[in-house]
Amino acid sequence: MVPNTTLTEQIKKLVELQKFDKEIFVLKKELEEKPVILKKIQDEFEGTKQKLHELEEKLKKVLVKRRDFELDLKAKEEQITKTNSQLSLIKTNKEYSAKLSEIENIKADKSIIEEKILLSFDEADAVNVEVDKEKQNVAEIEKLYLSEKKKIEDRIKEIQLRLSELTKSRDEIAPSIDKEHLVLYERIMKHKEGLGIVPVKGTFCSGCFMNVTQQMFNLLKMSEQLVRCETCSRILYVEDEN
Ligand SMILES: [Zn+2]
């Protein structure tokens, strides 16, 4: 026992310590949840970008397809030039008209490809409109996400600041408490939701709301030893009348 202190004074100090520890417990719990919440809102935000990614992929495919068409078109043009140049070498009318019809066929193929290229421009335009719309949508959601993220980060800073204040205050009181009492209190607090010492309310332990026996009441009144709840093990005390 720390010299010159009665058990009543010790209990008063424990109650004072508990006030700080209770808030520390609640704040630490809140702090522990923050990274989980941050991860959740980040995942949700990343999820909203999915549609944009899909649209961008779709656009890429349209452009790749168009490039293929353009290569095909170039090949057809070369084929036409080549076939045209063969015309002058042809000796018979029959061969000549066969060659002409070959050229006509290539030209027909070429115009089909040209049509596909035109359609792919339309398609790309349509996808681009969707991409722009979705980009705007993502930007709006990002704004909300960032503001929510900032709120959480600010709260984390606030909690950390308050925790350092509370820890300082509790560390100022702790040395004035008998080591044995302090160790007991801290052990109970750690295992009992941050509450190591609780007042008796009426005839109930305010930690677990179980009845306090008459025998325990008598012990509490005597103030000769620490009394613990038989159900939850927490240290009990009777609040001052005033
Ligand atoms: Zn109890």
Coordinates of N, CA, C and O in Angstrom, one line a residue, residues 15 23 59 93 127-128 134 144 207 211:
V15 N -11.1 5.1 -9.2 CA -12.3 5.6 -10.0 C -11.9 6.7 -10.9 O -12.3 6.7 -12.1
E23 N -12.5 6.0 -21.3 CA -12.4 6.8 -22.6 C -11.3 6.3 -23.5 O -11.5 6.1 -24.7
L59 N -13.5 0.3 -76.0 CA -13.0 1.3 -76.9 C -11.7 0.8 -77.6 O -11.5 0.9 -78.8
N93 N -9.3 -11.3 -125.1 CA -10.4 -10.6 -124.5 C -11.0 -11.4 -123.3 O -11.4 -10.7 -122.4
V127 N -19.0 4.8 -77.9 CA -18.3 4.4 -76.7 C -17.6 5.6 -76.0 O -17.6 5.7 -74.8
N128 N -17.0 6.4 -76.8 CA -16.4 7.6 -76.2 C -17.4 8.5 -75.4 O -17.0 9.0 -74.3
E134 N -19.1 8.2 -67.9 CA -18.7 7.4 -66.8 C -17.5 8.1 -66.1 O -17.4 8.0 -64.8
L144 N -16.7 12.3 -53.3 CA -17.4 11.9 -52.1 C -16.4 11.0 -51.3 O -16.3 11.1 -50.1
G207 N -21.5 -3.2 -13.6 CA -20.7 -3.8 -14.7 C -21.4 -4.9 -15.4 O -21.5 -5.0 -16.6
N211 N -27.1 -9.0 -9.0 CA -27.3 -8.6 -7.6 C -26.1 -8.7 -6.8 O -25.3 -9.6 -6.9

